[in-house]
Every structure is written in structure tokens, then in C-alpha cells.
Amino acid sequence: MSENPDNNEIIREIRLPDVPALVLGGDGGYFLTTDGEITKSSPQETAVQVQKQPPLLVHRLNIARRLGINPFPAFDLLELYAFAYPARQCLPTVRGLAHALGLAVITDPEEQTLLLFDATSSILNYLTSLNIEKRKSAVAIAMTMGQAGWNWAPSVLAALGVPEERDRFGGLDVWRTLAEWPDFAPEAPADDIAISELEARDRLKEMLGTNSEARPQQADFSALTSHAFLPRAQVDAPNIVLAEAGTGTGKTLGYIAPASVWAEKNGATVWISTFTKNLQRQIDDELNRLYPDPAEKAEKAVIRKGRENYLCLLNFEEALQGGVAAKQDQIVLGLVARWIEATRDGDMVGGDFPSWLLELEGRSRITRLADRRGECIFSACPHYRKCFIEKSGRKARKADIVIANHALVMINGATRPDDPYLPKRYVFDEGHHLFDAADSAFAAHLTGLETAELRRWIAGSDIGRKSRMRGLENRISDLLGDDEAGLDALQKAIRAARKLPGDGWLARVREQTPSGPMEEFLTHIRGQVFARCGQPDSAYSVECTVGEISTELEDAASKLEKALSALATPMTKLAKLLISKLDEEAEELDTATRQRIEAAVQGISRRAALSITPWRAMLKNITAQTPDGFVDWFAIERVTGRELDLGYYRSYIDPTGPFAEAILKPAHGAVITSATLRDSFEEEESWQAADMRTGAHHLVLPPKRAHLASPFDFARQTRVIVVTDVRRDHMKEVSAAYRELFLASGGGALGLFTAIWRLRAVHENIRKPLAAAGYDLYAQHQDALDTSTLVDIFREEENSILLGTDAVRDGVDVPGRALRLLVFDRIPWPRPDIKHKARKKAFGGSKYDDKLTRLKLKQAYGRLLRREDDFGVFVMLDSMMPSRLASTFPPEVEIHRLGLKDAISLTRNFIAEKEQALRKISLDNRD
């Protein structure tokens, strides 16, 4: 870097790293050497070569995983991309990078090695074009990262140049440039004006535009859901619409139409709640039709998630203050700093933070920057007025549409029933997941991790880190001032909390050297589970009923209950004192202090109501029969043989009961929709299943129910095959079936599995032959990529193949050729654990098992058709599939029971026929 002596301008240049480029194919590595020669190496040779000299590549961590070696130094183009284009999405593959940069998308691995250098030049060229202000910030961050050893720093600094003024613009303290959120006057009370079916239909037309194809079902759906926006007639009797909308109905725009009209007419907010982050993102994209102007959309539509999803600026500042942090941490913080300057809302999980960067740089290094432990100090934080979480919350109060998730909605309703900002109108998409979401939200888990977290929240970190993480004293002692009663209650709570598990608790429990009443309790639980579970050496979680317990365990439970009582008393007193402070000092408290006190009371009350109180109830009656409506058990949670947690668990048998009380009854109206609300096996009971899964059966007034059929011709567009001659427990046979079916479809295939170990076995058996045939194989639990990124890659690469478990089955929305074959390894029966056993008994015995299984199969089958010209084959490799599960599929669809040979032939011929028809249509349209 130098200055031009004639005009004193900064000279910027493109300086490519002098290293070989590497593209890893299924059959080995392809290197483009610095001499311009392309060589091919076996996977074993590639593994040796990459450790000799850092190569230029895309996603070094995933390549290391595929080569079976430890992560190695490399010039990873994803890091360079994340630095140059922060908060901009890109698929973490060579083709994905090329697409993001507007370069030719090449599939041949040899040619892709050349593409890596083109991509590098493109990104560095972009950096040379940054304006002076953006360049100043980028230079400062790049220099800091370079001092930490970032191997891209010389190339980046050469492209940026060094500004004349050596102002480092604060280095990584990028919060200085963020705008503060503005204060607004309190909102006027919302109106409650009804909307008509016609208004909903008209808004839908407006969003679709004049060139869109008419969908009668979509318009009918929109009119139907408008009934949830009528004024309610009586307390605790919301207007509920249960709408099962078949695949292709277009339900997202269908419910956005009445929701947006009602929000505008009444000056109120409608919350749209989903189960998956993928759907949150899809709904956000659909809102572009309603709000084509980005500025208007930013004002009227907000995505809301739990606090743990957002970057905390104070956490980021404290990470920087570490100073002596590992060099890799400084590099990570530099990439995060670049993102902070560009992010829409600070959402690190499912937002505009690249999901692949979490895996690439170490998930824990990045997620620790979020407020994951409820330790916010609110207005006492120096970054309070720039806080992403506060901005999001304030925007949500003024927005027309909030896109949230089931978990956040349930926690807010359960812990803040008097909050004036809680919505009165909801749309619950993915309504078939409400039962499971409620199960998670309203369960009580008295476990090592839960109690250790409570200790840390109250008493602070055992390692004595000098920050607000020291606990409740650090967060609220200034609010108590010289209130002796309050300070005394605080100290008593801290002393009581220190009897809960501290650092190293799990090792002490395993070694039977417990410290404190909770660890003693856990030690006895562990002994009982091992004695009674039947499979103590299992690599997976093990459990047992509570039943008859030993005298030692009963005594430990009594000690623990007393310890929790000693904690609950000062915590309750603290909350009462803080509430009285709000009343007694109302004239003196400024708004920020009042908000801090309210937040402190909410945090204390939430932990008392959702944790301490139910835990004490469980312990007091541990020798008695479990209360009606609940199921109890002891368990040790394991993942691949490693113990993670253990404890005493309690769940509602029907968790939609508390969901209905906390969320539905206080609401004035709600739409609950999904493609799979009903179980159509027994027609007269089909809506009974929907009522049970959504909580509608707990309400006084019945919901308005409707089923809108899919517009697709399933008999013409799909085939369903049950393979009859593959032994489902012989993994070689199962693997061979997957391999041949994938080859028959030419890729575009999704393999679903009922167990992770089965997925891994098949992956190991088929990856080489599929690679030799030229197909890219991706797999959940195998690739160093999160599920949403894997699905994004699968969606974009039409001939790729993806293996996954439940998360993939629920999260896939892949229109077009990219999904033309779906293969299930075996019938997805519910896991026969203690909790399921209790529910099975309560909800109809084996019929309950069948119902859950049909809903899972229905969800999977529904993935095949997402638009009018889609087609696909559904294959079940389990010959034991009973005929009573056939109602999973549309009645007009024939189920073919065939041997593997005939199944392969049918799959190949059907897909070839459909693709030929599409090509003909394309040619006709061209003519």
C-alpha cells in the first residue's frame, strides 16, 4: 500500500493469496496449484496435502469433517465474504458463493478451482470501491483482525488502502455508530372494529396483483380467517378459527390479508406465530407483497424472538475488554463487528447473521455474545438506547404485524398476564405443533442444568468474572439503595442459591461426591435410574418411573425442598419490596428506573412461578401418587453416550390446557392453521384430533372449523410406494435401497430417518458410490452445517441429495425439481417413553399412536408438492406399514406395494415422464 505522490490519493490494489485452490469432490480433492496446474488427489492424499499449506477454499470446517481430520488453517472465502458483505446471505458452497457474487455457476469441480480465484478477485474489487466512511471502519477492523493473525488481512488491507488520517474509528467499538431508538408517547387504546370477508378478499387481490393466477381456495381461506377478527361476545370466549388448508392453498398470504386490514383499522398489532425459524423467514419474505417499500416494511412488520437470539452489545463490549482473548476470538469479533454495522435487527439465530458462520467460527464463541442467561441490566447498561432487543420490542408495540414463534408467545402469556402490550389477536401457523410447543413451555424440569442456571442467575458465576454476570446483586443492588430489608433479602437469596449445583456438578454427581442438597438429590436419582432403566449402558437417554423410592432419596428430596423454600422466601420478599417501591416512589422514579424495576420483578417472578414453585410441589409429594393430569419420571439425558443432564421431570398429560388458559382465553381471536390439523382416518373424529392438538376443546365456545382442499392433482402428480422386500433392520439392504432410488431419481431426493444412527450408517454406505456418480450428498448430523443451511443448499442445487431426521421433515419447503423423491427408512412410530405411555393411555391407546404417525407421514408427503407443476415419489422402505395408515395419503392416490426392483423402475419412469412433459411445456411456451 502506498500513496500516489502526485495527488496524495490512496492506491488500492488486488493482492491474491499465493496458495493453491481446493475443491473437494465426492471422489477426492481437486487442486489448482500456484503454477496453474490442476491435480486430483484421493481423500487420503488431500487430507495430508491441506495440512502442508493453507489452501484457498469454501468452508474449511466442513471440508475437514468430510476428510475426517481436525480443522486446518485455510484461506476460507466465506470469511472474506462475511467481512466484505456483512448481513448478506450466501450459501456456503462454491456454487452458492458464485451465485451470490453474480459469477457463472459451474458444477465441474476442476473448473470450480478457477472459480475460487475469480470469486476472490470479485470480493476484493468490491472492497476497493467502498466509500471513505465505510472504508475507515473496515480498515480499522481488518487491522485488528490482522494483528490477531487473520490470514486474509494483507489482501483486504491492500484492497482498502490505509486512510490518510490514521483514525482507527474506534476499532471494534462499532456500537458508537448505531442509532438510538426513539421514545414515543404511549399508544392510544386500540379500537375493535370488525372486518368483513369482502375486505379480506380485496386485500388479498391487492397483494397478489393483476398478473397472479387466481386461487379460489386461497380467497375462501382469507374470507374464513376474517372471522377471528370479529369482536368477541364474552370474556374468555375468543373467536377461534381452525382452518386446515391443504398444500398449495396459499395460506400465508391468505391470513396476512385479514390480519393487516384489522391492524390498520384498529391501530393494533396482530402476532403471527410459527414453530420453525424457517417459516418466520418465509412469512417475512411474503410481507414484501404487502409492504414493497423497505422503509414502510421496517416500520410496520417486525420479527420477534426470545432475547437469547439477539446480540447483546454489552456482552460484545465485555468480550473486547478481555484483551488477552485468543487470537481466533479476535478474528471472530472482527467479523461480528462488521455484521453489527449492517444488521437489520441484531438477530443472530435465523436472522441476517450467516448461519454457516456460527459453525465455521465456533458456535459457542458467537452465541455467548447473546443475552442467553437473562442477565440484562436494562437502563443501567451504557448501550441501552442502542440495544437491538429493546429496539425490536419497541418497534413491535407500534407495528401492524409481528412475526413471532410459539415458544415466545407462550412464555410471554404465562409470565406476563397483566402486560398491556400482549396481543389480543393471533395467527398460529404450523398449528399442528402447538401441542409440542406447549409441552416444552409448561413442563417442570428439576434438573442439574436448570438449577445450576438458577444459581448462576441469582448468585453469579463461580469463576468470579468481574462483570454483571456476578448475579442479581450486580443487577439490582443500586435499585434497592439503602433499603435494609431489601438488601438483607438479596443476601439471603444469594446464600440460598449457593446451595444449588455449581461448576463441575455433573462430575461430582457421577463420582458420588455431591456438594449441597441438589447434587445429593441428583446422585440418588442417578442410582435409581441405573438400577431400574433396563439399559444403563445405552448411548442414549435412559429413564425410569418415580414409583417406590429409597429412604435416602426421600430424605434428599426433603432437604432439597427446604433449601428451595429458603430460596423462595427472600425471592418473594424481594419482588414485593420492588413492587412497593414502584408505588411509594412513583413521583421520583424516572422512566428508565421504573422499567428496570419492572424487569427485575418480572425476572424474579418468572423463576418463582415457572421453576421454584412447581419444583417444591414435586418434591413435597415425591412419595405420593402423581397428581391427576401430570406424568412424572426420572431420567439421565445422553447424546452419543455422553451425559448432559439428569433430574426429576414433570409434564402435563395435556399441555394444551395451560396454553388455552394463558394464551387463548385472554385473546379476543385466533386463527390456528396448518396443512395437517386433522386426522382423516375416522372422518367423524377428524376434528376431534384437531381440537385436542390445539387446545380448542378447553374453550367454552366451539371454534369455526373448515377444511380447504389442496388444488393439486395428487393422483397425477405423485406416486406412493411401499417397498416389500427390504429388511428394515439390515442396514446394508436399507442403504442399497436408498442408493438405487437416489440414482433412479437423478438426485433431487430427501432421505428421512427415524434415528440418527440409522442416518449415519446409510450415509457411510452410500456417500462414495453417489459421489462417483456425480451427486452431492448432504446430511444432518454429518456435515458441519446447521439444518436451515442444509435445506437452503438442497433447495438451490436441483440434483443434490439430503439426509435428515425430524427437523428436516418439518422444515423443508422446496418447490420445483429440487425435491422429486422422498424416501422414509421406516414407519415413524412415537418413541415409547414414559411420557408417551401416559398420553397414550389418556388419549385412546393404540389409536393415539396411529394418529401421531399418520400426522408425521402426512407432513412428510406434503413436502413433495409446493406449487402447481411439482411432482414426486414417496417411498416407504418398511414393508410392515399397516393398511390403517393409508388414510395418510389422499384417497385418490394408489399405494403401490412393490419389490425394490419394481419400485426403482416405477420411480425412474415416473420422474422421467414428468420431466419430459415439463420440457415440452417449456419448449411450447418458448415458441
mmCIF file of N, CA and C in Angstrom, residues 750-802:
data_model
loop_
_atom_site.group_PDB
_atom_site.id
_atom_site.type_symbol
_atom_site.label_atom_id
_atom_site.label_comp_id
_atom_site.label_asym_id
_atom_site.label_seq_id
_atom_site.Cartn_x
_atom_site.Cartn_y
_atom_site.Cartn_z
ATOM 1 N N LEU A 750 -34.773 -36.524 -0.944
ATOM 2 C CA LEU A 750 -34.692 -36.328 0.504
ATOM 3 C C LEU A 750 -34.856 -37.679 1.185
ATOM 4 N N GLY A 751 -33.859 -38.067 1.990
ATOM 5 C CA GLY A 751 -33.938 -39.301 2.754
ATOM 6 C C GLY A 751 -34.240 -38.985 4.207
ATOM 7 N N LEU A 752 -35.330 -39.529 4.727
ATOM 8 C CA LEU A 752 -35.741 -39.267 6.109
ATOM 9 C C LEU A 752 -35.511 -40.504 6.973
ATOM 10 N N PHE A 753 -35.104 -40.248 8.232
ATOM 11 C CA PHE A 753 -34.732 -41.344 9.126
ATOM 12 C C PHE A 753 -35.379 -41.155 10.492
ATOM 13 N N THR A 754 -35.673 -42.296 11.119
ATOM 14 C CA THR A 754 -36.290 -42.284 12.436
ATOM 15 C C THR A 754 -35.268 -42.289 13.555
ATOM 16 N N ALA A 755 -33.982 -42.458 13.232
ATOM 17 C CA ALA A 755 -32.928 -42.453 14.250
ATOM 18 C C ALA A 755 -31.637 -41.941 13.617
ATOM 19 N N ILE A 756 -30.858 -41.211 14.412
ATOM 20 C CA ILE A 756 -29.619 -40.631 13.899
ATOM 21 C C ILE A 756 -28.632 -41.728 13.506
ATOM 22 N N TRP A 757 -28.574 -42.805 14.289
ATOM 23 C CA TRP A 757 -27.599 -43.849 13.986
ATOM 24 C C TRP A 757 -27.911 -44.516 12.647
ATOM 25 N N ARG A 758 -29.186 -44.614 12.295
ATOM 26 C CA ARG A 758 -29.552 -45.192 11.002
ATOM 27 C C ARG A 758 -29.132 -44.253 9.873
ATOM 28 N N LEU A 759 -29.323 -42.969 10.068
ATOM 29 C CA LEU A 759 -28.871 -41.993 9.067
ATOM 30 C C LEU A 759 -27.371 -42.112 8.843
ATOM 31 N N ARG A 760 -26.610 -42.180 9.922
ATOM 32 C CA ARG A 760 -25.154 -42.238 9.802
ATOM 33 C C ARG A 760 -24.703 -43.514 9.093
ATOM 34 N N ALA A 761 -25.369 -44.604 9.391
ATOM 35 C CA ALA A 761 -24.992 -45.865 8.752
ATOM 36 C C ALA A 761 -25.232 -45.807 7.247
ATOM 37 N N VAL A 762 -26.376 -45.283 6.849
ATOM 38 C CA VAL A 762 -26.680 -45.171 5.423
ATOM 39 C C VAL A 762 -25.741 -44.183 4.752
ATOM 40 N N HIS A 763 -25.482 -43.068 5.393
ATOM 41 C CA HIS A 763 -24.571 -42.062 4.827
ATOM 42 C C HIS A 763 -23.209 -42.675 4.541
ATOM 43 N N GLU A 764 -22.693 -43.429 5.475
ATOM 44 C CA GLU A 764 -21.374 -44.043 5.298
ATOM 45 C C GLU A 764 -21.376 -45.028 4.128
ATOM 46 N N ASN A 765 -22.483 -45.720 3.946
ATOM 47 C CA ASN A 765 -22.549 -46.750 2.907
ATOM 48 C C ASN A 765 -22.784 -46.201 1.508
ATOM 49 N N ILE A 766 -23.392 -45.025 1.396
ATOM 50 C CA ILE A 766 -23.777 -44.553 0.051
ATOM 51 C C ILE A 766 -22.974 -43.352 -0.443
ATOM 52 N N ARG A 767 -22.189 -42.704 0.421
ATOM 53 C CA ARG A 767 -21.557 -41.444 0.004
ATOM 54 C C ARG A 767 -20.574 -41.646 -1.154
ATOM 55 N N LYS A 768 -19.787 -42.711 -1.131
ATOM 56 C CA LYS A 768 -18.805 -42.913 -2.207
ATOM 57 C C LYS A 768 -19.454 -43.262 -3.543
ATOM 58 N N PRO A 769 -20.383 -44.227 -3.593
ATOM 59 C CA PRO A 769 -20.998 -44.523 -4.899
ATOM 60 C C PRO A 769 -21.786 -43.346 -5.474
ATOM 61 N N LEU A 770 -22.434 -42.543 -4.602
ATOM 62 C CA LEU A 770 -23.161 -41.385 -5.116
ATOM 63 C C LEU A 770 -22.194 -40.321 -5.634
ATOM 64 N N ALA A 771 -21.073 -40.155 -4.929
ATOM 65 C CA ALA A 771 -20.070 -39.198 -5.390
ATOM 66 C C ALA A 771 -19.492 -39.635 -6.730
ATOM 67 N N ALA A 772 -19.248 -40.925 -6.870
ATOM 68 C CA ALA A 772 -18.707 -41.438 -8.129
ATOM 69 C C ALA A 772 -19.679 -41.212 -9.280
ATOM 70 N N ALA A 773 -20.976 -41.181 -8.957
ATOM 71 C CA ALA A 773 -21.988 -40.940 -9.983
ATOM 72 C C ALA A 773 -22.222 -39.456 -10.216
ATOM 73 N N GLY A 774 -21.525 -38.603 -9.431
ATOM 74 C CA GLY A 774 -21.605 -37.158 -9.655
ATOM 75 C C GLY A 774 -22.653 -36.433 -8.848
ATOM 76 N N TYR A 775 -23.130 -37.038 -7.756
ATOM 77 C CA TYR A 775 -24.163 -36.402 -6.942
ATOM 78 C C TYR A 775 -23.593 -35.877 -5.632
ATOM 79 N N ASP A 776 -24.012 -34.671 -5.248
ATOM 80 C CA ASP A 776 -23.615 -34.095 -3.964
ATOM 81 C C ASP A 776 -24.549 -34.611 -2.882
ATOM 82 N N LEU A 777 -23.981 -35.189 -1.841
ATOM 83 C CA LEU A 777 -24.755 -35.738 -0.729
ATOM 84 C C LEU A 777 -24.516 -34.888 0.513
ATOM 85 N N TYR A 778 -25.601 -34.392 1.106
ATOM 86 C CA TYR A 778 -25.529 -33.614 2.339
ATOM 87 C C TYR A 778 -26.293 -34.364 3.416
ATOM 88 N N ALA A 779 -25.858 -34.189 4.671
ATOM 89 C CA ALA A 779 -26.520 -34.943 5.739
ATOM 90 C C ALA A 779 -26.503 -34.167 7.046
ATOM 91 N N GLN A 780 -27.658 -34.093 7.648
ATOM 92 C CA GLN A 780 -27.779 -33.580 9.006
ATOM 93 C C GLN A 780 -26.985 -34.493 9.936
ATOM 94 N N HIS A 781 -26.380 -33.916 10.977
ATOM 95 C CA HIS A 781 -25.565 -34.653 11.964
ATOM 96 C C HIS A 781 -24.246 -35.174 11.385
ATOM 97 N N GLN A 782 -23.975 -34.909 10.113
ATOM 98 C CA GLN A 782 -22.718 -35.321 9.498
ATOM 99 C C GLN A 782 -21.928 -34.116 9.000
ATOM 100 N N ASP A 783 -22.589 -33.249 8.237
ATOM 101 C CA ASP A 783 -21.921 -32.055 7.727
ATOM 102 C C ASP A 783 -21.853 -30.986 8.813
ATOM 103 N N ALA A 784 -20.825 -30.167 8.748
ATOM 104 C CA ALA A 784 -20.653 -29.086 9.720
ATOM 105 C C ALA A 784 -21.486 -27.876 9.305
ATOM 106 N N LEU A 785 -22.771 -28.115 9.108
ATOM 107 C CA LEU A 785 -23.711 -27.086 8.679
ATOM 108 C C LEU A 785 -24.997 -27.253 9.468
ATOM 109 N N ASP A 786 -25.645 -26.150 9.824
ATOM 110 C CA ASP A 786 -26.900 -26.250 10.556
ATOM 111 C C ASP A 786 -28.016 -26.681 9.596
ATOM 112 N N THR A 787 -29.127 -27.101 10.175
ATOM 113 C CA THR A 787 -30.209 -27.678 9.374
ATOM 114 C C THR A 787 -30.767 -26.696 8.359
ATOM 115 N N SER A 788 -30.984 -25.451 8.754
ATOM 116 C CA SER A 788 -31.573 -24.489 7.823
ATOM 117 C C SER A 788 -30.653 -24.245 6.633
ATOM 118 N N THR A 789 -29.331 -24.241 6.857
ATOM 119 C CA THR A 789 -28.391 -24.054 5.749
ATOM 120 C C THR A 789 -28.413 -25.266 4.826
ATOM 121 N N LEU A 790 -28.471 -26.450 5.397
ATOM 122 C CA LEU A 790 -28.557 -27.663 4.576
ATOM 123 C C LEU A 790 -29.798 -27.631 3.685
ATOM 124 N N VAL A 791 -30.909 -27.210 4.260
ATOM 125 C CA VAL A 791 -32.145 -27.130 3.468
ATOM 126 C C VAL A 791 -32.018 -26.082 2.379
ATOM 127 N N ASP A 792 -31.400 -24.948 2.693
ATOM 128 C CA ASP A 792 -31.201 -23.899 1.680
ATOM 129 C C ASP A 792 -30.346 -24.413 0.520
ATOM 130 N N ILE A 793 -29.275 -25.144 0.845
ATOM 131 C CA ILE A 793 -28.420 -25.707 -0.204
ATOM 132 C C ILE A 793 -29.214 -26.700 -1.050
ATOM 133 N N PHE A 794 -29.949 -27.572 -0.380
ATOM 134 C CA PHE A 794 -30.748 -28.584 -1.074
ATOM 135 C C PHE A 794 -31.771 -27.930 -2.009
ATOM 136 N N ARG A 795 -32.362 -26.833 -1.556
ATOM 137 C CA ARG A 795 -33.353 -26.131 -2.363
ATOM 138 C C ARG A 795 -32.738 -25.550 -3.633
ATOM 139 N N GLU A 796 -31.514 -25.058 -3.523
ATOM 140 C CA GLU A 796 -30.891 -24.373 -4.656
ATOM 141 C C GLU A 796 -30.211 -25.325 -5.634
ATOM 142 N N GLU A 797 -29.738 -26.454 -5.144
ATOM 143 C CA GLU A 797 -28.986 -27.377 -6.010
ATOM 144 C C GLU A 797 -29.907 -28.530 -6.406
ATOM 145 N N GLU A 798 -30.464 -28.452 -7.607
ATOM 146 C CA GLU A 798 -31.577 -29.302 -8.011
ATOM 147 C C GLU A 798 -31.287 -30.793 -7.986
ATOM 148 N N ASN A 799 -30.032 -31.168 -8.151
ATOM 149 C CA ASN A 799 -29.718 -32.601 -8.216
ATOM 150 C C ASN A 799 -28.973 -33.096 -6.987
ATOM 151 N N SER A 800 -29.043 -32.334 -5.915
ATOM 152 C CA SER A 800 -28.376 -32.764 -4.686
ATOM 153 C C SER A 800 -29.273 -33.724 -3.911
ATOM 154 N N ILE A 801 -28.708 -34.319 -2.870
ATOM 155 C CA ILE A 801 -29.415 -35.300 -2.042
ATOM 156 C C ILE A 801 -29.189 -34.912 -0.577
ATOM 157 N N LEU A 802 -30.248 -34.950 0.202
ATOM 158 C CA LEU A 802 -30.164 -34.557 1.610
ATOM 159 C C LEU A 802 -30.722 -35.666 2.492
#
